[in-house]
Amino acid sequence: MDAARVNIYDVAQEAEVSISTVSRVLRGAESVSPETRRRVQEVIDRLHYCPSSIARGMTTSKTNALGIVLPKMLNPFYAMIYTGAFDEAVRHGYSLNMFLRKDFLLDPQRSVALLAERRLDGAIIYIEYLPHEADDRLREILRNLKRHMPLVLIGCVPQDLDFPAITFDMAEILRQSVAYLVGLGHERIAFIGGLQDDQDPMRRDVGYEQGLRDAKLPYVASYRVYGDGTAEAGEAALDRLLDSLQPAHWPTAVIALNDMVAMGCLSSARRHGLRLPEDLSLIGCDNLLFAPHLFPPLTSVNLNQQRLGEQAVQLLLSGEKARRQAEWSLIERASCSKPAG
Amino acid sequence: MDAARVNIYDVAQEAEVSISTVSRVLRGAESVSPETRRRVQEVIDRLHYCPSSIARGMTTSKTNALGIVLPKMLNPFYAMIYTGAFDEAVRHGYSLNMFLRKDFLLDPQRSVALLAERRLDGAIIYIEYLPHEADDRLREILRNLKRHMPLVLIGCVPQDLDFPAITFDMAEILRQSVAYLVGLGHERIAFIGGLQDDQDPMRRDVGYEQGLRDAKLPYVASYRVYGDGTAEAGEAALDRLLDSLQPAHWPTAVIALNDMVAMGCLSSARRHGLRLPEDLSLIGCDNLLFAPHLFPPLTSVNLNQQRLGEQAVQLLLSGEKARRQAEWSLIERASCSKPAG
DNA sequence: CTGAAAGCGCTTACAG
DNA sequence: CTGAAAGCGCTTACAG
């Protein structure tokens, strides 16, 4: 606990030079004589001197720190985004400070202060559906925060939020997922979503219905059910769906909001005596690390979460004002096949 | 991007007071007349002034930031520790900076600088087995880092590392896991570990063997196999074990290093025609979020990762120099039963 | 209740 | 190649 107290003056004095010279040695500057450099470096090592990035930040008004606001950290989906962003930030010499949405969406004053007082060089904010009141607050916070630092929004960003952004094209993903199942021969395709359709800024429902229309399949209201994104909710949702219909009308394929929901569907299907994929094909989303190891291995939409994090940092540091779509792909595994019979 | 430039002088001037007074209003200090306070606050709001924690840190020499070094972030196990630590840090008014071990274990100089230059108020470091050379480097880094900030070590911390620490009692966990299976009637119990025994600072193998001895069961070398902690490795490890023995000698229970390995065992067991839990009981570790949703639901050791993160922050902030054992418990689910026949 | 002044630990022109 | 000095934006005694 002693090295913490040695500063640039101590080093300068011990090495018998000025602090300017120490500062130059520190930054590996051009013009220092080899002899002086050696002497200063020796003192630095001996005293375990470590310059304060805080003090440096004072004069350069750069903190080399970015921020990221995520809904939660326990969900591997967000951990993947964080990891991608973190690695890219480190690669550029920045650190990445985490903030949780629950701390971020306080009253507008405190929320802005939370990030702004740290003088971050920029921030990435994950956006998804929020209830009306919180949404208004978020908009005010973004407006004010923008005065303090550049911002990049990621996730499900409404069109009218005018910021650099990388967004998920969920409607298109749903449309193509339906098309994929149709291509396998399915005609009864269910969709388990996480939100009532009119609350989903990405309108997955629009893509789902479009996919059905593309294939000239009817929209069946009972094939459209809701969960809240957890395995329990997925299991309950598929239970409800199956129990409300005659087995002859059961869907032959299910598209789940995400892999956790899909995992719940697996349990429900098993309990209803359905074999996968023969009796029921299943598509998840997020391609979490357990997806390949389920039984059967789960077909899932890879949203390239790490890549998204990386790109968000790149966009933030570039200063561009672009709005882009995130990359994605369908990872085909054994949970989908043509329907039996 | 304007508010970023307004400082305490601007506010003082606009409100026609000294910066001392503004500073007092900012910190909600005792002695400011209501009228003055109101006037200053009005200016602060109007100018969107947000004080710099950087500048504050300069004078108070406190950054209100802690650090945590984790092997990786993608593994949910570490994300849980991080989350627990993060929440507890925020609760105490601190932020929590993440560092990845790969960035931390550079040459000792740069590694120390990585944390020390940010003048963190303390750091938590996750320790686990490291190859010899890296281990020496780690020890040097810890020794030097200690000069700059208080440290708490967590994870599998060797006895001779003299720091405040919260450690996993893996040997005891293994011993009790064996005892649990013995209690169900098992006599042929395999253990899939992640490291060669002599590399594991927590000596899981010692607990495993002790558990067998406690029950007067023989140690069977072929029941002791290794993977590297992934599902693929777990699957391959159980494959090897089963393929090397006559079915009559197959174990009736397997203890896996962690839930990912256990998940791989599930695939291997299925392929070998084994029913769970009738033909094979299975215990995982870490109690990850998918464990309850596997088929069958996986019995797993809960290491209370979030709690560990919380306690590490508490220990760090308390300044105590204690070495403690982390809490844990066995979560019983359907993957274990008495052996068939 | 309020203000003037020193100081936190650096970087950056500016001189020489 | 090197140094003296100003400045970054705050807090904290110290006076009054």
XYZ file of C-alpha atoms (C1' of nucleotides) in Angstrom:
714
model
C 0.000 0.000 0.000
C 2.951 2.317 -0.329
C 3.366 2.437 -4.112
C -0.094 3.945 -4.220
C 1.304 7.152 -2.814
C 4.282 7.764 -5.044
C 3.627 10.354 -7.688
C 5.433 11.951 -10.574
C 7.161 14.455 -8.289
C 8.708 11.686 -6.206
C 10.078 10.070 -9.318
C 11.367 13.369 -10.711
C 13.129 14.232 -7.497
C 14.683 10.796 -7.096
C 15.872 10.791 -10.706
C 16.976 14.414 -10.531
C 14.961 15.569 -13.501
C 11.793 17.614 -13.947
C 8.332 16.119 -13.982
C 8.108 17.015 -17.671
C 10.886 14.593 -18.364
C 9.303 11.859 -16.289
C 6.077 12.442 -18.162
C 7.935 12.079 -21.446
C 9.552 8.833 -20.405
C 6.160 7.567 -19.291
C 4.588 8.137 -22.657
C 7.632 6.786 -24.458
C 8.090 10.196 -25.990
C 10.435 11.075 -28.799
C 13.017 13.264 -27.341
C 14.640 11.959 -24.216
C 18.312 11.060 -24.073
C 18.909 7.331 -23.609
C 20.853 7.985 -20.426
C 18.082 10.114 -18.889
C 15.447 7.618 -19.948
C 17.357 4.772 -18.357
C 17.797 6.634 -15.114
C 14.148 7.649 -14.903
C 12.961 4.171 -15.789
C 15.133 2.710 -13.080
C 13.528 4.964 -10.487
C 10.043 4.167 -11.782
C 10.712 0.453 -11.395
C 12.349 0.784 -8.023
C 9.538 2.905 -6.599
C 6.817 0.806 -8.298
C 5.459 4.038 -9.647
C 2.263 3.786 -11.676
C 0.866 6.970 -13.197
C -2.710 7.879 -12.417
C -5.072 7.628 -15.350
C -7.372 9.834 -13.300
C -4.921 12.711 -13.281
C -4.113 12.112 -16.912
C -7.797 12.211 -17.689
C -8.029 15.597 -15.997
C -5.725 17.217 -18.468
C -6.509 15.258 -21.610
C -10.248 15.147 -20.920
C -10.303 11.577 -22.202
C -11.014 8.721 -19.837
C -10.496 5.837 -22.240
C -13.577 4.330 -20.713
C -16.798 3.419 -22.486
C -20.104 2.449 -20.945
C -22.718 -0.136 -21.804
C -26.256 -0.357 -20.435
C -27.798 -3.827 -20.480
C -31.161 -5.080 -19.181
C -29.438 -7.786 -17.168
C -26.282 -9.776 -17.010
C -27.471 -13.203 -15.970
C -29.018 -13.930 -19.306
C -26.230 -15.414 -21.474
C -27.626 -13.444 -24.395
C -26.488 -10.189 -22.823
C -23.289 -11.679 -21.498
C -22.380 -12.448 -25.103
C -23.036 -8.888 -26.216
C -21.021 -7.608 -23.304
C -18.122 -9.912 -24.098
C -17.993 -8.847 -27.725
C -18.095 -5.182 -26.779
C -15.562 -5.664 -24.012
C -13.009 -7.388 -26.222
C -13.343 -4.776 -28.919
C -13.061 -1.948 -26.389
C -9.901 -3.444 -24.888
C -8.497 -3.883 -28.376
C -8.830 -0.127 -28.846
C -7.353 0.677 -25.466
C -10.633 1.381 -23.709
C -12.241 -0.143 -20.683
C -15.956 -0.884 -20.649
C -18.154 0.026 -17.698
C -21.325 -1.957 -17.155
C -24.607 -0.437 -16.089
C -27.832 -2.290 -15.439
C -31.033 -0.932 -16.829
C -32.669 -0.938 -13.431
C -30.028 1.484 -12.201
C -30.089 3.426 -15.438
C -33.807 4.065 -15.616
C -34.089 6.022 -12.412
C -35.314 9.574 -12.572
C -33.772 11.276 -15.608
C -31.444 13.441 -13.530
C -29.766 10.628 -11.670
C -29.660 8.348 -14.667
C -27.796 10.857 -16.755
C -25.481 11.596 -13.852
C -24.769 7.884 -13.454
C -22.930 7.813 -16.776
C -22.058 11.472 -17.266
C -20.240 11.969 -13.979
C -17.746 9.314 -14.994
C -16.938 11.288 -18.121
C -17.124 8.227 -20.312
C -15.891 8.658 -23.858
C -19.105 7.121 -25.133
C -21.845 4.650 -24.306
C -23.789 1.784 -25.838
C -27.363 1.313 -24.745
C -29.424 -1.798 -25.274
C -33.001 -0.938 -26.112
C -36.025 -3.167 -25.990
C -39.688 -2.788 -25.294
C -40.550 -0.725 -22.265
C -43.936 0.082 -20.780
C -45.194 3.457 -21.833
C -44.128 5.490 -18.838
C -40.614 4.062 -18.719
C -40.300 4.622 -22.440
C -40.926 8.357 -22.061
C -38.352 8.487 -19.328
C -35.838 6.630 -21.469
C -36.279 9.129 -24.273
C -35.661 12.040 -21.961
C -32.586 10.340 -20.541
C -31.180 9.670 -24.000
C -31.800 13.275 -25.034
C -29.894 14.596 -22.035
C -27.170 12.007 -22.046
C -26.395 12.875 -25.645
C -25.186 16.272 -24.492
C -22.467 14.543 -22.503
C -21.190 11.765 -24.728
C -21.723 9.989 -28.051
C -24.286 7.204 -27.897
C -24.975 4.047 -29.879
C -28.219 2.140 -29.457
C -28.497 -1.588 -30.027
C -31.234 -4.194 -29.900
C -34.842 -3.511 -30.753
C -34.613 0.193 -31.483
C -37.775 1.969 -32.632
C -37.405 3.749 -35.970
C -38.128 7.150 -34.509
C -35.235 7.022 -32.049
C -32.728 9.071 -33.992
C -29.333 7.721 -32.905
C -26.582 5.649 -34.451
C -27.916 2.139 -33.997
C -27.535 -1.525 -34.784
C -30.873 -3.241 -34.695
C -32.323 -6.703 -34.973
C -34.586 -7.262 -37.937
C -36.895 -9.539 -36.013
C -39.764 -9.292 -38.490
C -37.532 -10.513 -41.302
C -36.092 -13.259 -39.101
C -39.586 -14.489 -38.302
C -40.598 -14.351 -41.949
C -37.625 -16.425 -43.015
C -38.065 -18.883 -40.151
C -41.594 -19.538 -41.330
C -40.314 -19.905 -44.895
C -37.732 -22.417 -43.710
C -40.373 -24.559 -42.047
C -42.678 -24.237 -45.027
C -39.780 -25.413 -47.174
C -39.605 -28.551 -45.034
C -43.285 -29.169 -45.718
C -44.940 -27.707 -42.617
C -48.380 -26.110 -42.861
C -49.315 -25.751 -39.202
C -46.719 -23.476 -37.674
C -47.081 -21.973 -34.214
C -45.237 -18.987 -32.778
C -44.555 -18.433 -29.099
C -43.713 -14.768 -28.588
C -42.654 -12.863 -25.539
C -44.819 -9.808 -25.757
C -48.261 -8.917 -26.942
C -47.752 -7.986 -30.570
C -48.586 -4.333 -30.195
C -45.934 -4.002 -27.483
C -43.148 -5.416 -29.613
C -41.328 -2.569 -31.353
C -39.784 -5.070 -33.767
C -43.139 -6.512 -34.743
C -42.166 -10.147 -34.886
C -45.860 -10.823 -35.470
C -45.753 -8.922 -38.754
C -42.955 -11.162 -40.015
C -44.724 -14.288 -38.803
C -47.926 -13.356 -40.598
C -46.035 -12.292 -43.694
C -44.308 -15.665 -43.773
C -47.668 -17.399 -43.651
C -49.065 -15.159 -46.380
C -46.010 -15.770 -48.573
C -46.837 -19.473 -48.376
C -50.576 -18.914 -48.719
C -51.147 -20.468 -45.324
C -53.979 -19.280 -43.088
C -53.267 -17.357 -39.905
C -54.637 -19.440 -37.049
C -55.146 -17.403 -33.911
C -54.665 -20.349 -31.573
C -51.184 -20.951 -33.006
C -50.097 -17.578 -31.717
C -49.335 -17.791 -27.987
C -47.300 -15.866 -25.445
C -44.701 -16.555 -22.782
C -42.307 -14.226 -21.058
C -39.003 -15.556 -22.275
C -38.309 -18.164 -19.608
C -38.306 -21.948 -19.930
C -41.228 -22.162 -17.509
C -43.256 -19.759 -19.613
C -42.400 -21.660 -22.782
C -43.504 -24.929 -21.262
C -46.757 -23.417 -20.004
C -47.420 -21.719 -23.323
C -47.066 -24.885 -25.378
C -49.129 -26.759 -22.776
C -51.918 -24.255 -23.217
C -51.707 -24.408 -26.980
C -51.771 -28.195 -27.166
C -54.430 -28.645 -24.524
C -56.770 -26.245 -26.298
C -56.758 -28.224 -29.561
C -57.555 -31.686 -30.809
C -54.314 -33.594 -31.526
C -55.319 -33.638 -35.202
C -55.011 -29.856 -35.202
C -51.780 -29.639 -33.316
C -49.085 -27.637 -35.052
C -46.260 -29.629 -36.623
C -43.737 -26.903 -35.965
C -43.116 -24.258 -33.304
C -41.012 -21.126 -33.498
C -39.985 -20.029 -30.015
C -39.033 -16.541 -28.896
C -35.652 -17.803 -27.695
C -33.749 -20.913 -26.663
C -34.988 -20.843 -23.076
C -38.587 -20.866 -24.284
C -37.703 -23.608 -26.768
C -36.217 -25.635 -23.956
C -39.505 -25.340 -22.078
C -41.342 -26.462 -25.220
C -39.204 -29.581 -25.248
C -40.561 -30.556 -21.828
C -44.131 -29.834 -22.809
C -43.829 -31.777 -26.067
C -42.300 -34.727 -24.264
C -45.126 -34.768 -21.761
C -47.670 -34.723 -24.589
C -46.012 -37.762 -26.144
C -44.639 -35.867 -29.123
C -41.389 -37.033 -30.680
C -38.989 -34.415 -31.984
C -38.548 -33.722 -34.785
C -40.934 -36.284 -36.294
C -44.074 -35.008 -34.585
C -42.919 -31.495 -33.865
C -40.172 -29.346 -35.316
C -38.754 -26.610 -33.122
C -36.767 -23.433 -33.740
C -35.200 -21.387 -30.966
C -33.380 -18.087 -31.007
C -30.057 -16.793 -29.641
C -28.116 -20.024 -30.209
C -27.062 -20.255 -26.579
C -24.272 -22.595 -25.636
C -26.568 -25.397 -24.526
C -28.557 -25.437 -27.800
C -26.331 -27.992 -29.582
C -26.492 -30.318 -26.578
C -30.223 -30.578 -26.085
C -32.070 -33.663 -27.268
C -32.573 -33.250 -30.101
C -29.973 -30.567 -30.799
C -31.874 -27.325 -31.247
C -32.138 -25.410 -34.500
C -31.726 -21.785 -33.506
C -31.328 -18.298 -34.910
C -27.840 -17.008 -34.266
C -28.052 -13.271 -33.681
C -24.254 -13.057 -33.526
C -24.437 -11.391 -30.165
C -20.694 -11.069 -29.706
C -20.321 -9.613 -33.161
C -23.072 -7.127 -32.325
C -21.148 -5.992 -29.274
C -17.998 -5.574 -31.328
C -19.745 -3.619 -34.029
C -21.420 -1.361 -31.528
C -18.040 -0.374 -30.132
C -16.659 0.168 -33.620
C -19.630 2.324 -34.538
C -19.286 4.292 -31.333
C -15.595 4.969 -31.837
C -16.013 5.779 -35.524
C -18.357 8.645 -34.771
C -20.535 7.659 -37.737
C -24.205 8.308 -37.517
C -25.344 5.126 -39.226
C -28.312 2.903 -38.511
C -27.587 -0.689 -39.409
C -29.162 -4.104 -39.256
C -27.380 -6.769 -37.214
C -26.189 -9.921 -38.956
C -27.963 -13.186 -38.253
C -28.240 -16.728 -39.518
C -30.290 -19.847 -38.934
C -28.242 -22.658 -37.412
C -29.807 -25.879 -38.612
C -29.756 -28.799 -36.209
C -31.788 -31.924 -35.668
C -34.845 -30.338 -34.062
C -36.361 -29.595 -37.448
C -37.341 -32.045 -40.176
C -40.200 -32.592 -42.550
C -43.405 -33.416 -40.722
C -44.197 -37.123 -40.278
C -46.966 -38.639 -42.365
C -22.399 17.695 -26.511
C -22.368 21.099 -24.836
C -23.207 20.133 -21.272
C -19.979 18.182 -21.252
C -18.071 21.443 -21.146
C -19.825 23.288 -18.343
C -17.877 23.179 -15.113
C -18.245 24.397 -11.584
C -16.922 27.843 -12.464
C -19.610 28.352 -15.080
C -22.261 27.482 -12.548
C -20.716 29.686 -9.863
C -20.518 32.647 -12.181
C -24.042 32.230 -13.497
C -25.441 31.856 -9.977
C -23.252 34.652 -8.637
C -21.692 32.619 -5.863
C -18.263 31.063 -5.289
C -17.362 27.580 -6.429
C -17.215 26.558 -2.781
C -20.893 27.218 -2.500
C -21.694 25.315 -5.655
C -19.658 22.433 -4.329
C -21.651 22.512 -1.129
C -24.965 22.473 -2.935
C -23.723 19.577 -5.024
C -22.963 17.437 -2.039
C -26.155 18.489 -0.311
C -24.030 20.070 2.389
C -25.231 21.332 5.715
C -24.849 25.000 5.607
C -26.285 26.720 2.585
C -29.155 29.136 2.822
C -32.324 27.866 1.197
C -32.388 30.838 -1.133
C -28.803 30.326 -2.310
C -29.362 26.633 -2.699
C -32.421 27.220 -4.829
C -30.633 29.659 -7.059
C -27.616 27.429 -7.558
C -29.774 24.388 -8.213
C -31.710 26.300 -10.817
C -28.514 27.116 -12.693
C -27.285 23.534 -12.408
C -30.495 22.278 -13.972
C -30.597 24.921 -16.662
C -27.003 24.304 -17.708
C -27.321 20.517 -17.385
C -24.247 20.649 -15.233
C -22.922 17.297 -14.068
C -19.881 17.325 -11.790
C -16.888 15.255 -12.833
C -16.199 12.250 -10.658
C -12.734 12.318 -12.185
C -11.963 15.712 -10.731
C -13.573 14.737 -7.465
C -11.420 11.636 -7.380
C -8.339 13.803 -7.783
C -8.923 15.572 -4.518
C -10.537 12.844 -2.476
C -8.254 10.101 -3.827
C -11.223 7.765 -3.933
C -12.595 6.574 -7.236
C -15.591 4.630 -5.953
C -14.639 1.983 -8.446
C -13.745 -1.626 -7.731
C -12.234 -4.156 -10.095
C -12.844 -7.833 -10.707
C -10.634 -10.213 -12.686
C -12.419 -13.225 -14.160
C -11.133 -16.033 -16.426
C -13.923 -15.357 -18.904
C -17.337 -13.870 -19.171
C -19.098 -16.194 -21.574
C -19.325 -18.972 -19.059
C -22.543 -18.338 -17.100
C -20.720 -19.458 -13.986
C -18.588 -16.323 -14.050
C -21.432 -14.126 -15.211
C -23.218 -15.107 -12.004
C -20.260 -14.179 -9.837
C -19.949 -10.906 -11.687
C -23.619 -10.129 -11.250
C -23.537 -10.757 -7.523
C -20.449 -8.613 -7.104
C -21.836 -5.904 -9.359
C -25.108 -5.592 -7.466
C -23.366 -5.466 -4.130
C -20.886 -2.879 -5.387
C -23.670 -0.656 -6.708
C -25.481 -1.044 -3.405
C -22.446 0.485 -1.698
C -22.091 3.264 -4.243
C -19.251 1.688 -6.216
C -18.922 0.739 -9.828
C -17.272 -2.531 -10.798
C -14.698 -2.721 -13.573
C -14.245 -6.032 -15.356
C -10.896 -7.424 -16.397
C -10.289 -10.652 -18.238
C -7.555 -12.944 -17.083
C -5.947 -13.004 -20.488
C -5.444 -9.241 -20.263
C -4.477 -9.466 -16.626
C -1.785 -12.115 -16.927
C 0.492 -10.165 -19.243
C 3.965 -9.355 -18.067
C 3.817 -8.362 -14.393
C 4.485 -4.684 -15.089
C 1.631 -4.169 -17.499
C -0.764 -6.331 -15.523
C -0.308 -4.318 -12.377
C -0.597 -1.098 -14.354
C -3.843 -2.317 -15.898
C -5.602 -2.098 -12.544
C -3.368 0.301 -10.644
C -3.469 3.145 -13.143
C -7.221 3.359 -12.691
C -6.720 3.877 -8.984
C -9.409 1.372 -8.078
C -10.452 1.291 -4.459
C -9.945 -2.462 -4.420
C -10.090 -5.571 -6.558
C -11.431 -9.114 -6.524
C -9.457 -11.754 -8.363
C -10.735 -15.162 -9.357
C -8.060 -17.802 -8.937
C -7.977 -21.269 -10.393
C -5.341 -23.679 -11.542
C -2.665 -22.184 -13.776
C 0.253 -23.881 -15.470
C 3.455 -23.490 -13.534
C 4.930 -20.535 -15.363
C 1.715 -18.512 -15.344
C 1.305 -19.309 -11.682
C 4.643 -17.727 -10.808
C 3.707 -14.672 -12.798
C 0.359 -14.445 -11.032
C 2.053 -14.503 -7.671
C 4.369 -11.693 -8.633
C 1.465 -9.658 -9.973
C -0.524 -10.145 -6.778
C 2.452 -9.143 -4.677
C 2.907 -5.916 -6.605
C -0.753 -5.125 -7.007
C -1.184 -5.360 -3.274
C 0.938 -2.241 -2.908
C -1.680 -0.313 -4.836
C -5.019 -1.541 -3.548
C -6.680 -4.056 -1.218
C -7.289 -7.442 -2.809
C -9.693 -10.320 -2.232
C -9.149 -13.669 -3.899
C -11.994 -16.025 -4.754
C -12.338 -19.470 -6.292
C -9.808 -22.226 -5.938
C -7.210 -20.378 -3.915
C -4.131 -22.332 -2.799
C -3.578 -22.319 0.962
C -0.222 -20.589 0.707
C -1.614 -17.536 -1.065
C -1.889 -15.210 1.895
C -4.765 -12.886 1.037
C -8.314 -12.358 2.212
C -10.167 -15.050 0.315
C -13.391 -16.946 -0.201
C -12.709 -20.409 -1.495
C -14.588 -23.417 -2.743
C -14.207 -26.527 -0.646
C -14.237 -28.829 -3.645
C -12.782 -31.815 -1.822
C -15.585 -31.717 0.732
C -18.173 -31.227 -2.005
C -16.895 -34.306 -3.808
C -16.844 -36.323 -0.596
C -20.445 -35.454 0.178
C -21.549 -36.050 -3.419
C -20.159 -39.552 -3.207
C -21.859 -40.014 0.156
C -25.156 -38.885 -1.346
C -24.929 -41.466 -4.121
C -23.833 -44.154 -1.669
C -26.886 -43.267 0.387
C -29.040 -43.994 -2.662
C -27.433 -47.416 -2.935
C -24.730 -46.844 -5.559
C -21.476 -48.767 -5.389
C -19.944 -48.017 -8.786
C -19.465 -44.273 -8.901
C -17.441 -42.522 -11.603
C -15.969 -39.038 -11.507
C -15.271 -36.896 -14.553
C -12.847 -34.169 -13.545
C -11.428 -31.277 -15.490
C -7.793 -31.451 -14.586
C -5.239 -34.083 -13.795
C -5.491 -34.505 -10.046
C -2.083 -33.119 -9.238
C -2.939 -29.924 -11.108
C -6.110 -29.257 -9.168
C -5.319 -26.985 -6.226
C -8.615 -27.954 -4.624
C -7.889 -31.667 -4.873
C -11.329 -32.848 -5.854
C -9.753 -36.284 -6.229
C -8.933 -36.383 -2.538
C -12.586 -35.820 -1.664
C -13.733 -38.365 -4.220
C -11.422 -41.017 -2.825
C -12.292 -40.110 0.731
C -15.966 -40.532 -0.077
C -15.272 -44.006 -1.425
C -13.200 -44.908 1.626
C -15.908 -43.623 3.966
C -18.258 -46.105 2.295
C -15.657 -48.871 2.143
C -15.875 -48.909 -1.643
C -12.836 -49.688 -3.763
C -11.171 -47.015 -5.867
C -11.455 -48.112 -9.492
C -8.987 -46.326 -11.737
C -11.132 -46.649 -14.843
C -13.970 -44.769 -13.094
C -11.746 -41.714 -12.874
C -11.690 -39.887 -16.224
C -10.957 -36.406 -17.470
C -12.571 -33.794 -19.678
C -11.877 -30.094 -19.993
C -15.122 -28.647 -18.744
C -17.086 -28.501 -22.002
C -20.075 -30.567 -23.066
C -18.046 -32.088 -25.904
C -15.345 -33.179 -23.484
C -17.924 -34.617 -21.104
C -19.527 -36.627 -23.857
C -16.165 -37.924 -25.073
C -15.055 -38.754 -21.536
C -18.110 -40.849 -20.724
C -17.848 -42.501 -24.147
C -14.308 -43.545 -23.361
C -15.251 -44.800 -19.933
C -18.213 -46.881 -21.134
C -16.468 -48.227 -24.200
C -13.534 -49.434 -22.146
C -15.655 -51.620 -19.861
C -18.093 -54.486 -20.110
C -21.660 -53.202 -19.517
C -21.753 -55.325 -16.377
C -19.013 -53.136 -14.948
C -20.429 -49.806 -16.011
C -20.815 -47.298 -13.212
C -24.333 -46.701 -11.970
C -23.595 -43.076 -11.154
C -21.439 -40.288 -12.519
C -20.295 -37.108 -10.840
C -19.424 -34.495 -13.440
C -17.089 -31.539 -13.064
C -19.858 -29.147 -13.978
C -23.245 -28.891 -15.692
C -21.794 -28.535 -19.175
C -19.871 -31.771 -18.741
C -22.987 -33.403 -17.275
C -24.948 -32.276 -20.308
C -22.418 -34.019 -22.528
C -22.742 -37.150 -20.390
C -26.457 -37.104 -21.074
C -25.778 -37.443 -24.812
C -23.252 -40.207 -24.305
C -25.541 -42.136 -21.956
C -28.437 -41.816 -24.379
C -26.300 -43.145 -27.205
C -25.279 -46.108 -25.068
C -28.909 -46.931 -24.416
C -28.799 -45.975 -20.772
C -31.938 -44.595 -19.167
C -31.556 -41.848 -16.599
C -31.807 -42.149 -13.693
C -32.660 -45.871 -13.678
C -29.460 -47.041 -15.355
C -27.287 -44.077 -14.558
C -27.527 -41.360 -11.947
C -25.849 -38.049 -12.733
C -24.685 -35.091 -10.653
C -23.540 -31.823 -12.179
C -22.069 -28.712 -10.633
C -22.812 -24.955 -10.801
C -26.585 -25.323 -11.073
C -26.746 -23.312 -14.290
C -30.075 -22.022 -15.482
C -30.666 -24.868 -17.920
C -30.096 -27.598 -15.294
C -33.745 -27.819 -14.165
C -34.909 -28.074 -17.778
C -32.771 -30.934 -19.009
C -34.300 -34.387 -19.377
C -34.185 -35.589 -16.729
C -33.775 -32.432 -14.638
C -30.202 -32.397 -13.434
C -29.148 -32.784 -9.811
C -26.401 -30.233 -9.357
C -24.172 -28.619 -6.758
C -25.144 -25.007 -6.247
C -22.020 -23.026 -5.503
C -24.087 -19.904 -4.866
C -22.067 -17.973 -7.392
C -24.004 -14.741 -6.977
C -23.700 -14.926 -3.234
C -19.972 -15.482 -3.624
C -19.698 -12.300 -5.672
C -21.635 -10.373 -3.052
C -19.560 -11.687 -0.200
C -16.338 -10.930 -2.016
C -17.345 -7.280 -2.311
C -18.382 -7.186 1.333
C -15.089 -8.710 2.394
C -13.172 -6.265 0.210
C -14.963 -3.230 1.599
C -14.755 -4.459 5.178
C -10.971 -4.543 5.071
C -10.989 -7.802 7.049
C -8.207 -10.246 6.404
C -10.323 -13.381 6.636
C -10.158 -16.592 4.643
C -13.553 -18.216 4.332
C -15.232 -21.147 2.673
C -18.013 -20.407 0.189
C -21.496 -21.729 0.881
C -22.838 -24.549 -1.262
C -25.658 -27.072 -1.402
C -26.741 -30.061 -3.422
C -29.877 -29.371 -5.446
C -31.664 -32.685 -5.772
C -33.519 -33.299 -9.011
C -34.652 -36.307 -11.012
C -31.277 -37.275 -12.481
C -30.400 -39.295 -9.387
C -32.224 -42.289 -7.946
C -31.368 -45.636 -6.476
C -29.753 -47.924 -9.041
C -32.087 -50.268 -10.923
C -31.980 -53.957 -10.073
C -23.707 31.045 5.735
C -19.996 32.229 2.251
C -15.462 32.997 -0.226
C -10.267 32.925 -1.341
C -6.664 29.816 -1.774
C -4.132 25.633 -1.866
C -3.768 21.183 -3.608
C -4.852 16.551 -5.935
C -1.252 14.404 -10.148
C -0.841 14.757 -14.318
C -0.047 16.992 -19.694
C 1.048 20.478 -22.705
C 2.579 24.374 -24.938
C 6.361 27.581 -24.479
C 11.280 28.741 -23.730
C 15.755 27.823 -23.869
C 17.076 17.347 -25.042
C 15.124 19.566 -20.740
C 12.552 22.624 -17.384
C 9.177 26.229 -15.402
C 4.515 27.295 -15.451
C -0.300 27.083 -16.411
C -4.274 24.464 -16.351
C -7.686 20.370 -16.080
C -12.256 20.603 -12.329
C -13.032 19.581 -8.301
C -12.742 19.448 -2.440
C -11.241 21.016 1.774
C -9.561 23.385 5.527
C -9.226 28.156 6.926
C -11.118 32.839 7.581
C -14.546 35.772 8.228
